[in-house]
Amino acid sequence: MSPLCRRYLWAMGIDVWVRRAAPREAGGAPDPGGRAGEADGDPMGLEAMRRTVAVCTKCELHRGRTQTVFGVGDPHAEWLVIGEAPGAEEDRQGEPFVGRAGQLLNAMLAALGLRRESVYIANILKCRPPQNRDPRPEEVASCEPYLMRQIALVAPKVILAVGRIAGQNLLKTTTPIGRLRGRVFEYGEARCPLIVTYHPAYLLRSPREKHKAWQDLLLAKKVYRERYR
Ligand code: URA
C-alpha cells in the first residue's frame, strides 16, 4: 500500500494493519498505490470505499439521510463530473444527479458525445443537507478525504466541476463562479485539467445562461483533445 493510500485511510479514520516485513520477490511488481482496487487487492478500491462511506457518521448529516450517495459510473472514466451534494431524489435512490438537474446533466454530457455510464459522477458531499442548504465547511472537510480518494482512484483526464460549491471547494477559493467558469485550472499533483461550469439546477432556473455552459463544455472538450488525443 502506498503512503498516499495510507494517508487517505488515516484521514478516514480507518485503522491500517501493516505486515512487518512484507515479503516481495526480487523483481516483483511495485505497489502501484493507485487505481480502483485492481489486481493488487488494494483494500481501499472504490467498492470498499463505498461500503465505508455507507456507514459514515463523521458529520451531522448522517442523521437525516436515507442513504449515502457515493458516486456512479465507469471507475476508470476519463471524465469526472463533480457536483455539490445529493438532493431529495438522490437521497432516495442513492445515486447522484437522478432528478431534473440530472436529466439536464445527461443532456449536457450527450451534447459532448459522452454517455452517462462512460463518465464518473460524484459530489462534494455524500449526504443530503437538510432542505438542500449549502454544505457547511465542517461537512465539506469531513467528506473531503472520500472525494480526494475517489479522484485518485478514477484518475480522470478531465474534471468538470458543476456549480459554485464544487468549483470553490475543489479550488479552495471564494471567487464567484462567474469568474471561475471559462478557464482551465489544474487539480492536484496529477495536474488534472479542471473546468468549472454552471450547475444544471441553476441552468434550469436561468436557461439564458445555457450558452455559457455550452462554451465551458466545448472548452473542456478542447482541453481533453489537445492533451490526450
Ligand atoms: N445536485 C448535485 O449537485 N448533485 C446531485 O447529485 C444532485 C443534484
mmCIF file of C-alpha atoms and ligand atoms in Angstrom:
data_model
loop_
_atom_site.group_PDB
_atom_site.id
_atom_site.type_symbol
_atom_site.label_atom_id
_atom_site.label_comp_id
_atom_site.label_asym_id
_atom_site.label_seq_id
_atom_site.Cartn_x
_atom_site.Cartn_y
_atom_site.Cartn_z
ATOM 1 C CA MET A 1 0.000 0.000 0.000
ATOM 2 C CA SER A 2 1.375 3.399 -0.932
ATOM 3 C CA PRO A 3 1.972 6.156 1.644
ATOM 4 C CA LEU A 4 -0.708 8.196 -0.121
ATOM 5 C CA CYS A 5 -3.261 5.414 0.269
ATOM 6 C CA ARG A 6 -2.314 5.067 3.924
ATOM 7 C CA ARG A 7 -2.816 8.814 4.416
ATOM 8 C CA TYR A 8 -6.313 8.632 2.967
ATOM 9 C CA LEU A 9 -7.191 5.697 5.192
ATOM 10 C CA TRP A 10 -5.888 7.559 8.179
ATOM 11 C CA ALA A 11 -7.895 10.650 7.207
ATOM 12 C CA MET A 12 -10.998 8.469 7.013
ATOM 13 C CA GLY A 13 -10.368 7.146 10.488
ATOM 14 C CA ILE A 14 -9.632 3.610 9.307
ATOM 15 C CA ASP A 15 -7.016 1.524 11.088
ATOM 16 C CA VAL A 16 -4.312 0.225 8.832
ATOM 17 C CA TRP A 17 -2.617 -3.072 9.649
ATOM 18 C CA VAL A 18 0.771 -3.451 8.059
ATOM 19 C CA ARG A 19 2.689 -6.714 7.849
ATOM 20 C CA ARG A 20 6.098 -6.081 9.410
ATOM 21 C CA ALA A 21 8.381 -7.454 6.752
ATOM 22 C CA ALA A 22 6.136 -7.790 3.772
ATOM 23 C CA PRO A 23 7.887 -10.275 1.519
ATOM 24 C CA ARG A 24 8.389 -9.156 -2.012
ATOM 25 C CA GLU A 25 10.108 -11.270 -4.595
ATOM 26 C CA ALA A 26 13.090 -9.710 -6.266
ATOM 27 C CA GLY A 27 11.841 -8.012 -9.387
ATOM 28 C CA GLY A 28 8.240 -8.314 -8.212
ATOM 29 C CA ALA A 29 5.740 -5.706 -9.227
ATOM 30 C CA PRO A 30 5.952 -2.487 -7.224
ATOM 31 C CA ASP A 31 2.917 -1.354 -5.263
ATOM 32 C CA PRO A 32 1.026 0.786 -7.748
ATOM 33 C CA GLY A 33 -0.610 2.570 -4.846
ATOM 34 C CA GLY A 34 -3.228 3.851 -7.155
ATOM 35 C CA ARG A 35 -6.254 2.814 -9.076
ATOM 36 C CA ALA A 36 -9.521 1.307 -8.242
ATOM 37 C CA GLY A 37 -8.756 -1.812 -6.187
ATOM 38 C CA GLU A 38 -7.034 -3.571 -9.021
ATOM 39 C CA ALA A 39 -5.182 -6.874 -9.066
ATOM 40 C CA ASP A 40 -3.025 -5.955 -6.060
ATOM 41 C CA GLY A 41 -6.107 -6.198 -3.865
ATOM 42 C CA ASP A 42 -5.912 -2.564 -2.790
ATOM 43 C CA PRO A 43 -8.102 -2.604 0.308
ATOM 44 C CA MET A 44 -9.498 0.806 -0.479
ATOM 45 C CA GLY A 45 -10.742 0.450 -4.020
ATOM 46 C CA LEU A 46 -13.960 2.244 -4.913
ATOM 47 C CA GLU A 47 -16.223 -0.587 -3.791
ATOM 48 C CA ALA A 48 -14.549 -0.929 -0.404
ATOM 49 C CA MET A 49 -14.775 2.801 -0.014
ATOM 50 C CA ARG A 50 -18.456 2.808 -0.919
ATOM 51 C CA ARG A 51 -19.066 0.443 1.999
ATOM 52 C CA THR A 52 -17.046 2.659 4.348
ATOM 53 C CA VAL A 53 -18.940 5.761 3.258
ATOM 54 C CA ALA A 54 -22.297 3.981 3.657
ATOM 55 C CA VAL A 55 -21.799 3.818 7.422
ATOM 56 C CA CYS A 56 -20.008 7.153 7.838
ATOM 57 C CA THR A 57 -21.016 9.242 10.845
ATOM 58 C CA LYS A 58 -18.269 11.871 10.646
ATOM 59 C CA CYS A 59 -20.672 14.798 10.406
ATOM 60 C CA GLU A 60 -24.218 15.541 11.479
ATOM 61 C CA LEU A 61 -25.655 14.961 8.028
ATOM 62 C CA HIS A 62 -25.728 11.216 8.620
ATOM 63 C CA ARG A 63 -28.691 11.717 10.969
ATOM 64 C CA GLY A 64 -31.011 12.967 8.247
ATOM 65 C CA ARG A 65 -30.006 10.836 5.305
ATOM 66 C CA THR A 66 -31.948 7.947 3.797
ATOM 67 C CA GLN A 67 -28.673 6.634 2.437
ATOM 68 C CA THR A 68 -25.307 7.904 1.290
ATOM 69 C CA VAL A 69 -24.785 8.859 -2.335
ATOM 70 C CA PHE A 70 -21.296 7.703 -3.139
ATOM 71 C CA GLY A 71 -20.813 8.069 -6.882
ATOM 72 C CA VAL A 72 -21.644 6.298 -10.099
ATOM 73 C CA GLY A 73 -20.126 5.472 -13.442
ATOM 74 C CA ASP A 74 -17.074 3.960 -15.029
ATOM 75 C CA PRO A 75 -14.407 3.524 -12.319
ATOM 76 C CA HIS A 76 -11.758 4.271 -14.952
ATOM 77 C CA ALA A 77 -13.595 7.128 -16.624
ATOM 78 C CA GLU A 78 -11.662 9.795 -18.445
ATOM 79 C CA TRP A 79 -14.220 12.414 -17.429
ATOM 80 C CA LEU A 80 -15.127 13.057 -13.822
ATOM 81 C CA VAL A 81 -18.133 15.250 -13.040
ATOM 82 C CA ILE A 82 -18.311 16.689 -9.535
ATOM 83 C CA GLY A 83 -21.456 18.290 -8.177
ATOM 84 C CA GLU A 84 -22.474 19.689 -4.838
ATOM 85 C CA ALA A 85 -24.496 17.256 -2.739
ATOM 86 C CA PRO A 86 -27.413 14.855 -3.080
ATOM 87 C CA GLY A 87 -30.903 16.309 -3.318
ATOM 88 C CA ALA A 88 -34.138 14.621 -2.302
ATOM 89 C CA GLU A 89 -34.293 12.266 -5.262
ATOM 90 C CA GLU A 90 -30.623 11.311 -4.985
ATOM 91 C CA ASP A 91 -31.060 10.643 -1.261
ATOM 92 C CA ARG A 92 -33.976 8.324 -2.124
ATOM 93 C CA GLN A 93 -32.236 6.473 -4.940
ATOM 94 C CA GLY A 94 -28.653 6.514 -3.683
ATOM 95 C CA GLU A 95 -27.310 7.817 -6.986
ATOM 96 C CA PRO A 96 -26.040 11.305 -7.894
ATOM 97 C CA PHE A 97 -27.877 13.509 -10.366
ATOM 98 C CA VAL A 98 -31.025 11.486 -10.909
ATOM 99 C CA GLY A 99 -33.538 14.329 -10.532
ATOM 100 C CA ARG A 100 -34.363 17.069 -13.023
ATOM 101 C CA ALA A 101 -30.880 18.533 -12.781
ATOM 102 C CA GLY A 102 -29.551 15.066 -13.534
ATOM 103 C CA GLN A 103 -31.588 14.889 -16.725
ATOM 104 C CA LEU A 104 -30.085 18.150 -17.862
ATOM 105 C CA LEU A 105 -26.613 16.944 -16.896
ATOM 106 C CA ASN A 106 -27.184 13.818 -19.007
ATOM 107 C CA ALA A 107 -28.175 16.048 -21.913
ATOM 108 C CA MET A 108 -25.068 18.205 -21.432
ATOM 109 C CA LEU A 109 -22.893 15.092 -21.473
ATOM 110 C CA ALA A 110 -24.706 13.743 -24.517
ATOM 111 C CA ALA A 111 -24.057 17.027 -26.295
ATOM 112 C CA LEU A 112 -20.382 16.349 -25.741
ATOM 113 C CA GLY A 113 -20.759 12.847 -27.142
ATOM 114 C CA LEU A 114 -20.494 11.256 -23.692
ATOM 115 C CA ARG A 115 -22.845 8.678 -22.227
ATOM 116 C CA ARG A 116 -23.624 8.985 -18.530
ATOM 117 C CA GLU A 117 -22.284 5.438 -17.992
ATOM 118 C CA SER A 118 -18.951 6.337 -19.539
ATOM 119 C CA VAL A 119 -18.126 9.133 -17.093
ATOM 120 C CA TYR A 120 -17.858 9.052 -13.307
ATOM 121 C CA ILE A 121 -20.163 11.300 -11.276
ATOM 122 C CA ALA A 122 -19.615 12.255 -7.645
ATOM 123 C CA ASN A 123 -20.427 15.080 -5.266
ATOM 124 C CA ILE A 124 -18.585 17.225 -2.735
ATOM 125 C CA LEU A 125 -20.878 15.764 -0.049
ATOM 126 C CA LYS A 126 -22.126 12.177 0.156
ATOM 127 C CA CYS A 127 -25.166 13.007 2.303
ATOM 128 C CA ARG A 128 -28.082 15.290 1.633
ATOM 129 C CA PRO A 129 -28.083 18.575 3.566
ATOM 130 C CA PRO A 130 -31.499 19.396 5.060
ATOM 131 C CA GLN A 131 -33.692 21.470 2.755
ATOM 132 C CA ASN A 132 -30.839 21.366 0.246
ATOM 133 C CA ARG A 133 -28.992 24.128 2.076
ATOM 134 C CA ASP A 134 -25.384 24.876 1.171
ATOM 135 C CA PRO A 135 -22.806 22.473 2.612
ATOM 136 C CA ARG A 136 -21.120 23.733 5.784
ATOM 137 C CA PRO A 137 -17.327 23.958 5.938
ATOM 138 C CA GLU A 138 -17.095 21.212 8.565
ATOM 139 C CA GLU A 139 -19.246 18.911 6.414
ATOM 140 C CA VAL A 140 -17.068 19.535 3.395
ATOM 141 C CA ALA A 141 -13.956 18.887 5.482
ATOM 142 C CA SER A 142 -15.345 15.591 6.784
ATOM 143 C CA CYS A 143 -16.241 14.374 3.321
ATOM 144 C CA GLU A 144 -13.159 15.676 1.528
ATOM 145 C CA PRO A 145 -10.908 12.621 2.050
ATOM 146 C CA TYR A 146 -13.544 10.440 0.383
ATOM 147 C CA LEU A 147 -13.707 12.654 -2.671
ATOM 148 C CA MET A 148 -9.940 13.010 -2.872
ATOM 149 C CA ARG A 149 -9.574 9.272 -2.811
ATOM 150 C CA GLN A 150 -12.270 8.874 -5.460
ATOM 151 C CA ILE A 151 -10.424 11.322 -7.693
ATOM 152 C CA ALA A 152 -7.144 9.481 -7.156
ATOM 153 C CA LEU A 153 -8.721 6.101 -7.906
ATOM 154 C CA VAL A 154 -10.620 7.145 -11.003
ATOM 155 C CA ALA A 155 -7.607 9.167 -12.182
ATOM 156 C CA PRO A 156 -9.644 11.114 -14.738
ATOM 157 C CA LYS A 157 -8.221 13.072 -17.634
ATOM 158 C CA VAL A 158 -10.639 15.960 -17.179
ATOM 159 C CA ILE A 159 -12.632 17.144 -14.173
ATOM 160 C CA LEU A 160 -15.838 19.083 -14.738
ATOM 161 C CA ALA A 161 -16.932 20.895 -11.593
ATOM 162 C CA VAL A 162 -20.599 21.793 -11.889
ATOM 163 C CA GLY A 163 -21.707 24.713 -9.784
ATOM 164 C CA ARG A 164 -20.227 27.212 -7.383
ATOM 165 C CA ILE A 165 -19.949 24.857 -4.439
ATOM 166 C CA ALA A 166 -17.998 22.248 -6.407
ATOM 167 C CA GLY A 167 -15.763 24.801 -8.105
ATOM 168 C CA GLN A 168 -14.954 26.800 -4.991
ATOM 169 C CA ASN A 169 -14.313 23.794 -2.782
ATOM 170 C CA LEU A 170 -12.139 21.950 -5.263
ATOM 171 C CA LEU A 171 -10.112 25.054 -5.995
ATOM 172 C CA LYS A 172 -10.114 26.317 -2.391
ATOM 173 C CA THR A 173 -11.280 29.755 -3.388
ATOM 174 C CA THR A 174 -14.152 32.139 -2.776
ATOM 175 C CA THR A 175 -14.003 33.565 -6.295
ATOM 176 C CA PRO A 176 -17.525 33.823 -7.744
ATOM 177 C CA ILE A 177 -18.460 31.175 -10.279
ATOM 178 C CA GLY A 178 -18.804 33.789 -12.994
ATOM 179 C CA ARG A 179 -15.056 34.260 -12.761
ATOM 180 C CA LEU A 180 -14.196 30.582 -12.350
ATOM 181 C CA ARG A 181 -16.020 29.399 -15.441
ATOM 182 C CA GLY A 182 -14.461 29.725 -18.873
ATOM 183 C CA ARG A 183 -10.979 28.955 -17.547
ATOM 184 C CA VAL A 184 -8.766 25.904 -17.264
ATOM 185 C CA PHE A 185 -7.383 25.069 -13.819
ATOM 186 C CA GLU A 186 -5.200 22.174 -12.777
ATOM 187 C CA TYR A 187 -6.197 19.907 -9.921
ATOM 188 C CA GLY A 188 -3.900 18.046 -7.565
ATOM 189 C CA GLU A 189 -0.494 16.526 -8.003
ATOM 190 C CA ALA A 190 -1.580 14.945 -11.271
ATOM 191 C CA ARG A 191 -2.405 18.477 -12.507
ATOM 192 C CA CYS A 192 -5.613 17.196 -13.991
ATOM 193 C CA PRO A 193 -7.353 19.885 -16.051
ATOM 194 C CA LEU A 194 -10.398 21.175 -14.194
ATOM 195 C CA ILE A 195 -13.135 23.253 -15.780
ATOM 196 C CA VAL A 196 -15.911 24.903 -13.782
ATOM 197 C CA THR A 197 -19.336 25.459 -15.243
ATOM 198 C CA TYR A 198 -22.808 26.316 -14.042
ATOM 199 C CA HIS A 199 -24.826 23.762 -12.104
ATOM 200 C CA PRO A 200 -27.627 22.188 -14.151
ATOM 201 C CA ALA A 201 -30.141 23.142 -11.435
ATOM 202 C CA TYR A 202 -29.122 26.782 -11.941
ATOM 203 C CA LEU A 203 -29.436 26.371 -15.696
ATOM 204 C CA LEU A 204 -32.971 25.060 -15.245
ATOM 205 C CA ARG A 205 -33.793 28.298 -13.427
ATOM 206 C CA SER A 206 -31.754 30.505 -15.758
ATOM 207 C CA PRO A 207 -31.935 28.929 -19.213
ATOM 208 C CA ARG A 208 -30.453 32.048 -20.777
ATOM 209 C CA GLU A 209 -27.110 31.082 -19.243
ATOM 210 C CA LYS A 210 -27.052 27.770 -21.065
ATOM 211 C CA HIS A 211 -24.941 29.142 -23.877
ATOM 212 C CA LYS A 212 -22.161 29.928 -21.383
ATOM 213 C CA ALA A 213 -22.295 26.383 -20.026
ATOM 214 C CA TRP A 214 -22.055 25.136 -23.572
ATOM 215 C CA GLN A 215 -18.916 27.238 -24.095
ATOM 216 C CA ASP A 216 -17.455 25.693 -20.945
ATOM 217 C CA LEU A 217 -18.193 22.198 -22.180
ATOM 218 C CA LEU A 218 -16.560 22.958 -25.512
ATOM 219 C CA LEU A 219 -13.550 24.286 -23.644
ATOM 220 C CA ALA A 220 -13.356 21.079 -21.627
ATOM 221 C CA LYS A 221 -13.549 19.001 -24.802
ATOM 222 C CA LYS A 222 -10.845 21.097 -26.453
ATOM 223 C CA VAL A 223 -8.531 20.649 -23.475
ATOM 224 C CA TYR A 224 -9.183 16.917 -23.462
ATOM 225 C CA ARG A 225 -8.443 16.644 -27.185
ATOM 226 C CA GLU A 226 -5.332 18.795 -27.086
ATOM 227 C CA ARG A 227 -3.822 16.934 -24.158
ATOM 228 C CA TYR A 228 -4.786 13.373 -24.809
ATOM 229 C CA ARG A 229 -5.515 12.750 -28.457
HETATM 230 N N1 URA B 1 -27.166 18.359 -7.399
HETATM 231 C C1 URA B 1 -25.896 17.980 -7.131
HETATM 232 O O1 URA B 1 -25.005 18.799 -7.025
HETATM 233 N N2 URA B 1 -25.655 16.696 -7.007
HETATM 234 C C2 URA B 1 -26.576 15.767 -7.137
HETATM 235 O O2 URA B 1 -26.254 14.587 -7.029
HETATM 236 C C3 URA B 1 -27.876 16.185 -7.419
HETATM 237 C C4 URA B 1 -28.163 17.478 -7.536
#
